[in-house]
Amino acid sequence: MEQDMIRIHNLVKRYGDVTALNHLDLTVREGEIFGLLGPNGSGKTTAINCVLALLKIDRGEIEVFGKPMTPSSYEAKRQIGVVFQNVAVFEELSVLENVDYFCSLYVPEKVRRRSLVEEALEFTGLQDFRKKRPKQLSGGLLRRLNIACGIAHKPRLIFMDEPTVAVDPQSRSHILDGIVRLNQEGSTIVYTSHYMEEVEQICTRIAILDHGKCVAGGTADELKGMIRTAETITVEGIDLRPEILAQLKQAEGVFSADYSGDVLKLKYSTSGNLIRLLHVFEAEGIAFGRVFSEKPTLNDVFLEITGKDLRD
Ligand code: ADP
Ligand code: MG
């Protein structure tokens, strides 16, 4: 049976007057790629640091691998890998030496370590850079090194805190593919990001955080099923008379119509509305530029629940 890897109950963490985690509840099961999705400042890093027992909590309970997590939970810590938000590697060591160093903290045997280090370099696509120093690497490669250092020992549970922030698309796809492969090889992964597309792409279950609370949780499909939006249609380069806009607002399934500049955005609680809309334009002789229909995104979920846009 799938075991709970992490159980967080009623967690409160304050920094002085700032309540960073406000009665947070979360459960991560074995085998998941669990996404913590939330804007900057929503408490993602704080939650990870609490689970790792790096921070003193004000209230609540945290269990990892079925046991309470404390600063001296060494047995649990040996089975955990962390990729911190801020890159932490040794400038004096090469790429290979960095990965080997971090791996050696967990794996003293040289032969096994050599193959783990090789695998980590391959995972992150750093084979050709093994002799380089960190300062010779681009930002994306440096992040990949940070990841290789955190995962080389193949931990049972891996935390990755925004590993793709400010990386080039090629590094980003390397990183995402690597996370999926690590998971396929047996690691449970907690992945934080404020990029909803990535979370949706790789995560098996997602918790949406806002102001230190979990405001919604489930698979991407479950989350999208919780909201009103079933389809968003955007029409660019359109000149709408006020009476037509009023008519569109009244149309079946439309619950929001936003018209600004020359862009019309319609939100529907039903799907399959594009043809009907085009018929209206045709009947009214209205010209338009690009038009496209979108299924709900996790941003729509965030927007409907919190009233804020994740992309702001
Ligand atoms: P996220 O990782 O989602 O961006 P954080 O966990 O870093 O969020 O921050 C949550 C809240 O706690 C924010 O309001 C942030 O300003 C505050 N915070 C984080 N770390 C500290 C700290 N060391 N001292 C004071 N406030 C902090
Ligand atoms: Mg953070």
Short mmCIF file of C-alpha atoms and ligand atoms in Angstrom, two decimals:
data_model
loop_
_atom_site.label_atom_id
_atom_site.label_comp_id
_atom_site.label_asym_id
_atom_site.label_seq_id
_atom_site.Cartn_x
_atom_site.Cartn_y
_atom_site.Cartn_z
CA MET A 1 0.00 0.00 0.00
CA GLU A 2 1.11 3.55 -0.62
CA GLN A 3 2.51 5.05 2.52
CA ASP A 4 2.21 8.66 3.63
CA MET A 5 5.68 10.13 3.20
CA ILE A 6 4.85 13.48 4.75
CA ARG A 7 1.97 14.48 6.95
CA ILE A 8 1.58 18.11 7.95
CA HIS A 9 -1.21 18.97 10.33
CA ASN A 10 -2.28 22.42 11.47
CA LEU A 11 1.17 23.88 10.91
CA VAL A 12 1.69 27.47 12.01
CA LYS A 13 4.99 29.26 11.44
CA ARG A 14 5.54 32.92 12.26
CA TYR A 15 8.53 35.16 11.64
CA GLY A 16 7.89 37.89 14.20
CA ASP A 17 4.64 39.52 13.07
CA VAL A 18 4.57 37.69 9.74
CA THR A 19 2.48 34.52 9.69
CA ALA A 20 4.19 32.55 6.93
CA LEU A 21 2.20 29.33 7.44
CA ASN A 22 -1.33 29.66 8.68
CA HIS A 23 -2.77 26.31 9.82
CA LEU A 24 -1.38 24.37 6.89
CA ASP A 25 -2.51 20.78 6.27
CA LEU A 26 -0.83 18.59 3.66
CA THR A 27 -0.22 14.94 2.96
CA VAL A 28 2.30 13.61 0.45
CA ARG A 29 2.06 9.94 -0.47
CA GLU A 30 4.76 7.59 -1.61
CA GLY A 31 5.41 7.71 -5.34
CA GLU A 32 4.00 11.17 -5.94
CA ILE A 33 5.45 14.18 -7.64
CA PHE A 34 3.72 16.57 -5.32
CA GLY A 35 3.47 20.16 -6.49
CA LEU A 36 3.38 23.11 -4.12
CA LEU A 37 2.09 25.89 -6.32
CA GLY A 38 1.83 29.44 -5.08
CA PRO A 39 3.01 32.98 -5.72
CA ASN A 40 6.15 34.42 -4.16
CA GLY A 41 5.69 34.77 -0.44
CA SER A 42 2.93 32.16 -0.16
CA GLY A 43 5.04 30.00 2.18
CA LYS A 44 6.47 27.27 -0.06
CA THR A 45 10.08 27.54 1.14
CA THR A 46 8.99 27.94 4.74
CA ALA A 47 6.92 24.76 4.48
CA ILE A 48 9.91 22.81 3.17
CA ASN A 49 12.22 24.18 5.84
CA CYS A 50 9.71 23.22 8.53
CA VAL A 51 9.41 19.67 7.20
CA LEU A 52 13.20 19.42 7.21
CA ALA A 53 13.15 20.61 10.84
CA LEU A 54 15.40 23.52 9.89
CA LEU A 55 12.93 25.94 11.45
CA LYS A 56 11.18 25.92 14.80
CA ILE A 57 7.45 25.71 14.30
CA ASP A 58 4.90 27.61 16.37
CA ARG A 59 2.18 25.02 16.22
CA GLY A 60 1.15 21.77 14.56
CA GLU A 61 2.60 18.38 13.75
CA ILE A 62 4.93 17.14 11.05
CA GLU A 63 5.59 13.49 10.29
CA VAL A 64 8.04 12.15 7.75
CA PHE A 65 8.08 8.43 6.86
CA GLY A 66 5.44 7.96 9.56
CA LYS A 67 7.47 9.43 12.43
CA PRO A 68 7.56 12.90 13.98
CA MET A 69 10.28 15.01 12.34
CA THR A 70 12.79 16.65 14.68
CA PRO A 71 16.23 18.21 14.24
CA SER A 72 17.75 14.89 15.36
CA SER A 73 15.75 12.65 13.00
CA TYR A 74 19.00 11.50 11.38
CA GLU A 75 17.57 8.23 10.10
CA ALA A 76 14.92 10.15 8.13
CA LYS A 77 17.37 12.83 6.99
CA ARG A 78 19.66 10.21 5.42
CA GLN A 79 16.82 9.31 3.09
CA ILE A 80 16.04 12.88 2.07
CA GLY A 81 17.56 14.98 -0.70
CA VAL A 82 17.14 18.73 -0.93
CA VAL A 83 17.64 21.09 -3.84
CA PHE A 84 17.48 24.52 -2.23
CA GLN A 85 16.15 27.57 -3.96
CA ASN A 86 19.52 29.30 -3.70
CA VAL A 87 22.36 27.50 -5.45
CA ALA A 88 24.81 26.12 -2.89
CA VAL A 89 27.97 24.61 -4.42
CA PHE A 90 31.72 24.93 -3.86
CA GLU A 91 33.42 27.40 -6.19
CA GLU A 92 36.80 25.69 -5.74
CA LEU A 93 35.55 22.29 -6.87
CA SER A 94 34.77 21.16 -10.41
CA VAL A 95 31.30 19.99 -11.41
CA LEU A 96 32.30 16.35 -10.89
CA GLU A 97 33.99 17.07 -7.56
CA ASN A 98 30.96 18.96 -6.29
CA VAL A 99 28.57 16.14 -7.07
CA ASP A 100 31.01 13.61 -5.62
CA TYR A 101 31.42 15.65 -2.44
CA PHE A 102 27.70 15.92 -1.73
CA CYS A 103 27.14 12.29 -2.60
CA SER A 104 29.97 11.25 -0.25
CA LEU A 105 28.02 12.66 2.70
CA TYR A 106 25.58 9.81 2.20
CA VAL A 107 27.51 7.15 0.29
CA PRO A 108 30.99 6.39 1.63
CA GLU A 109 31.70 3.45 -0.73
CA LYS A 110 33.76 4.71 -3.65
CA VAL A 111 32.68 2.28 -6.33
CA ARG A 112 28.97 2.71 -5.76
CA ARG A 113 29.46 6.45 -5.46
CA ARG A 114 31.27 6.66 -8.78
CA SER A 115 28.31 5.16 -10.60
CA LEU A 116 25.81 7.33 -8.71
CA VAL A 117 27.78 10.47 -9.57
CA GLU A 118 27.96 9.45 -13.23
CA GLU A 119 24.25 8.85 -13.25
CA ALA A 120 23.55 12.24 -11.65
CA LEU A 121 25.69 13.97 -14.30
CA GLU A 122 23.83 12.13 -17.00
CA PHE A 123 20.46 12.90 -15.41
CA THR A 124 21.16 16.60 -15.50
CA GLY A 125 23.00 16.59 -18.82
CA LEU A 126 26.26 17.76 -17.30
CA GLN A 127 28.59 15.04 -18.65
CA ASP A 128 30.37 17.46 -20.96
CA PHE A 129 30.89 19.99 -18.19
CA ARG A 130 32.37 17.71 -15.54
CA LYS A 131 35.71 19.50 -15.43
CA LYS A 132 34.29 23.03 -15.32
CA ARG A 133 34.16 25.21 -12.24
CA PRO A 134 30.78 26.61 -11.16
CA LYS A 135 31.72 30.13 -12.25
CA GLN A 136 32.29 28.87 -15.81
CA LEU A 137 28.70 27.65 -16.04
CA SER A 138 25.65 29.50 -17.31
CA GLY A 139 22.79 30.11 -14.87
CA GLY A 140 20.86 27.11 -16.19
CA LEU A 141 23.84 24.76 -15.97
CA LEU A 142 24.58 25.98 -12.46
CA ARG A 143 21.04 25.12 -11.41
CA ARG A 144 21.47 21.70 -12.98
CA LEU A 145 24.63 21.23 -10.91
CA ASN A 146 22.71 22.27 -7.80
CA ILE A 147 20.19 19.55 -8.60
CA ALA A 148 22.83 16.90 -9.33
CA CYS A 149 24.37 17.58 -5.91
CA GLY A 150 21.02 17.20 -4.16
CA ILE A 151 19.90 13.97 -5.81
CA ALA A 152 23.01 11.91 -6.59
CA HIS A 153 22.52 9.64 -3.58
CA LYS A 154 19.04 8.66 -4.89
CA PRO A 155 17.08 9.66 -1.84
CA ARG A 156 13.70 8.20 -1.11
CA LEU A 157 12.22 11.68 -0.71
CA ILE A 158 13.41 14.74 -2.62
CA PHE A 159 12.53 18.38 -2.11
CA MET A 160 13.09 20.73 -5.02
CA ASP A 161 12.46 24.38 -4.31
CA GLU A 162 11.85 26.34 -7.51
CA PRO A 163 14.59 24.56 -9.45
CA THR A 164 13.62 26.16 -12.75
CA VAL A 165 13.50 29.84 -11.82
CA ALA A 166 15.35 31.95 -14.37
CA VAL A 167 16.76 29.04 -16.39
CA ASP A 168 16.85 28.79 -20.18
CA PRO A 169 14.24 26.57 -21.87
CA GLN A 170 16.75 23.82 -22.65
CA SER A 171 17.88 23.53 -19.02
CA ARG A 172 14.30 23.74 -17.91
CA SER A 173 13.24 20.77 -19.99
CA HIS A 174 16.31 18.82 -18.81
CA ILE A 175 15.32 19.53 -15.23
CA LEU A 176 11.67 18.57 -15.69
CA ASP A 177 12.57 15.35 -17.55
CA GLY A 178 15.08 14.56 -14.79
CA ILE A 179 12.44 14.97 -12.09
CA VAL A 180 10.08 12.60 -13.87
CA ARG A 181 12.85 10.02 -14.30
CA LEU A 182 13.87 10.26 -10.64
CA ASN A 183 10.26 9.66 -9.74
CA GLN A 184 10.02 6.68 -12.09
CA GLU A 185 13.08 5.24 -10.38
CA GLY A 186 11.31 5.35 -7.05
CA SER A 187 11.81 8.76 -5.44
CA THR A 188 8.88 10.69 -4.05
CA ILE A 189 9.27 14.34 -4.98
CA VAL A 190 8.01 17.59 -3.53
CA TYR A 191 8.34 20.26 -6.16
CA THR A 192 7.63 23.93 -5.59
CA SER A 193 7.07 26.44 -8.32
CA HIS A 194 5.09 29.48 -9.24
CA TYR A 195 4.98 28.30 -12.87
CA MET A 196 1.63 26.61 -13.23
CA GLU A 197 2.44 25.02 -16.61
CA GLU A 198 5.35 23.09 -15.13
CA VAL A 199 3.42 21.96 -12.12
CA GLU A 200 0.65 20.77 -14.38
CA GLN A 201 3.10 19.01 -16.69
CA ILE A 202 4.85 16.86 -14.10
CA CYS A 203 2.93 16.77 -10.82
CA THR A 204 0.63 13.91 -9.89
CA ARG A 205 -1.03 15.98 -7.17
CA ILE A 206 -0.97 19.67 -6.40
CA ALA A 207 -1.59 21.90 -3.42
CA ILE A 208 -2.28 25.55 -4.16
CA LEU A 209 -0.83 27.81 -1.49
CA ASP A 210 -1.81 31.38 -0.78
CA HIS A 211 -0.81 33.34 2.32
CA GLY A 212 0.44 30.22 4.08
CA LYS A 213 -2.74 28.24 3.59
CA CYS A 214 -3.62 25.43 1.24
CA VAL A 215 -6.56 26.91 -0.66
CA ALA A 216 -7.16 23.87 -2.89
CA GLY A 217 -5.64 20.46 -3.50
CA GLY A 218 -5.94 17.54 -5.90
CA THR A 219 -4.88 16.44 -9.35
CA ALA A 220 -4.80 19.12 -12.05
CA ASP A 221 -8.09 17.79 -13.43
CA GLU A 222 -9.72 17.75 -10.01
CA LEU A 223 -8.62 21.33 -9.39
CA LYS A 224 -9.99 22.46 -12.73
CA GLY A 225 -13.23 20.68 -11.96
CA MET A 226 -13.63 22.86 -8.85
CA ILE A 227 -13.99 26.08 -10.80
CA ARG A 228 -16.58 27.72 -12.95
CA THR A 229 -14.43 28.31 -16.03
CA ALA A 230 -14.77 25.55 -18.61
CA GLU A 231 -13.57 27.56 -21.63
CA THR A 232 -11.93 30.92 -22.24
CA ILE A 233 -12.21 32.46 -25.68
CA THR A 234 -9.94 35.34 -26.63
CA VAL A 235 -10.58 37.48 -29.69
CA GLU A 236 -7.91 39.95 -30.74
CA GLY A 237 -8.16 42.93 -33.03
CA ILE A 238 -11.91 43.32 -32.66
CA ASP A 239 -13.98 46.48 -32.69
CA LEU A 240 -17.17 45.84 -30.71
CA ARG A 241 -20.20 48.05 -30.49
CA PRO A 242 -21.53 48.34 -26.93
CA GLU A 243 -24.81 46.62 -27.78
CA ILE A 244 -22.98 43.59 -29.20
CA LEU A 245 -20.82 43.37 -26.07
CA ALA A 246 -23.99 43.50 -23.97
CA GLN A 247 -25.50 40.74 -26.11
CA LEU A 248 -22.39 38.56 -25.70
CA LYS A 249 -22.48 39.04 -21.94
CA GLN A 250 -26.01 37.63 -21.94
CA ALA A 251 -25.13 34.65 -24.15
CA GLU A 252 -25.60 31.14 -22.84
CA GLY A 253 -22.75 29.92 -20.64
CA VAL A 254 -20.94 33.28 -20.51
CA PHE A 255 -20.20 34.41 -16.98
CA SER A 256 -17.57 37.03 -17.67
CA ALA A 257 -16.82 39.27 -20.65
CA ASP A 258 -13.85 41.55 -20.56
CA TYR A 259 -13.25 43.96 -23.42
CA SER A 260 -10.24 46.25 -23.29
CA GLY A 261 -8.06 47.73 -25.99
CA ASP A 262 -9.20 45.68 -28.97
CA VAL A 263 -9.15 42.36 -27.12
CA LEU A 264 -12.26 40.49 -26.02
CA LYS A 265 -12.01 37.77 -23.39
CA LEU A 266 -15.04 35.61 -22.71
CA LYS A 267 -15.26 33.07 -19.92
CA TYR A 268 -17.76 30.26 -20.23
CA SER A 269 -19.05 27.73 -17.75
CA THR A 270 -19.57 25.33 -20.67
CA SER A 271 -17.21 24.23 -23.43
CA GLY A 272 -17.55 24.13 -27.22
CA ASN A 273 -18.64 27.73 -27.69
CA LEU A 274 -16.32 28.89 -30.47
CA ILE A 275 -18.52 28.11 -33.47
CA ARG A 276 -21.54 29.79 -31.94
CA LEU A 277 -19.48 32.88 -31.23
CA LEU A 278 -18.13 33.01 -34.79
CA HIS A 279 -21.69 32.82 -36.08
CA VAL A 280 -22.55 35.91 -34.06
CA PHE A 281 -19.59 37.78 -35.57
CA GLU A 282 -20.59 36.66 -39.04
CA ALA A 283 -24.23 37.65 -38.59
CA GLU A 284 -23.22 41.06 -37.26
CA GLY A 285 -20.51 41.58 -39.90
CA ILE A 286 -17.81 42.01 -37.25
CA ALA A 287 -14.16 41.72 -38.33
CA PHE A 288 -11.55 40.28 -36.00
CA GLY A 289 -7.91 39.20 -35.87
CA ARG A 290 -6.67 36.15 -34.02
CA VAL A 291 -9.20 34.10 -32.11
CA PHE A 292 -8.51 31.16 -29.83
CA SER A 293 -10.17 28.96 -27.27
CA GLU A 294 -8.41 27.71 -24.15
CA LYS A 295 -9.28 25.01 -21.68
CA PRO A 296 -8.99 25.99 -18.01
CA THR A 297 -5.47 26.33 -16.64
CA LEU A 298 -4.24 26.15 -13.08
CA ASN A 299 -4.03 29.92 -13.30
CA ASP A 300 -7.80 30.03 -13.78
CA VAL A 301 -8.08 27.90 -10.65
CA PHE A 302 -5.85 30.27 -8.71
CA LEU A 303 -7.67 33.30 -10.11
CA GLU A 304 -11.12 32.02 -9.20
CA ILE A 305 -10.17 30.91 -5.72
CA THR A 306 -7.98 33.83 -4.66
CA GLY A 307 -9.04 36.61 -7.01
CA LYS A 308 -5.39 37.05 -8.01
CA ASP A 309 -3.39 36.17 -11.11
CA LEU A 310 -0.41 33.87 -10.55
CA ARG A 311 1.43 35.53 -13.41
CA ASP A 312 1.40 39.01 -11.80
P1 ADP B 1 7.73 31.36 -0.94
O1 ADP B 1 8.80 30.36 -0.84
O2 ADP B 1 6.39 30.80 -1.32
O3 ADP B 1 8.09 32.51 -1.83
P2 ADP B 1 8.44 32.02 1.78
O4 ADP B 1 8.25 30.79 2.57
O5 ADP B 1 9.82 32.35 1.38
O6 ADP B 1 7.47 31.98 0.51
O7 ADP B 1 7.87 33.25 2.59
C1 ADP B 1 6.60 33.24 3.24
C2 ADP B 1 6.43 34.53 4.00
O8 ADP B 1 7.35 34.58 5.08
C3 ADP B 1 6.69 35.78 3.19
O9 ADP B 1 5.81 36.77 3.66
C4 ADP B 1 8.12 36.14 3.52
O10 ADP B 1 8.33 37.52 3.39
C5 ADP B 1 8.22 35.70 4.97
N1 ADP B 1 9.57 35.25 5.34
C6 ADP B 1 10.26 34.22 4.78
N2 ADP B 1 11.45 34.05 5.39
C7 ADP B 1 11.53 34.99 6.35
C8 ADP B 1 12.50 35.32 7.34
N3 ADP B 1 13.65 34.63 7.45
N4 ADP B 1 12.23 36.35 8.18
C9 ADP B 1 11.06 37.03 8.09
N5 ADP B 1 10.10 36.77 7.19
C10 ADP B 1 10.31 35.76 6.33
MG MG B 2 10.55 30.18 -1.92
#
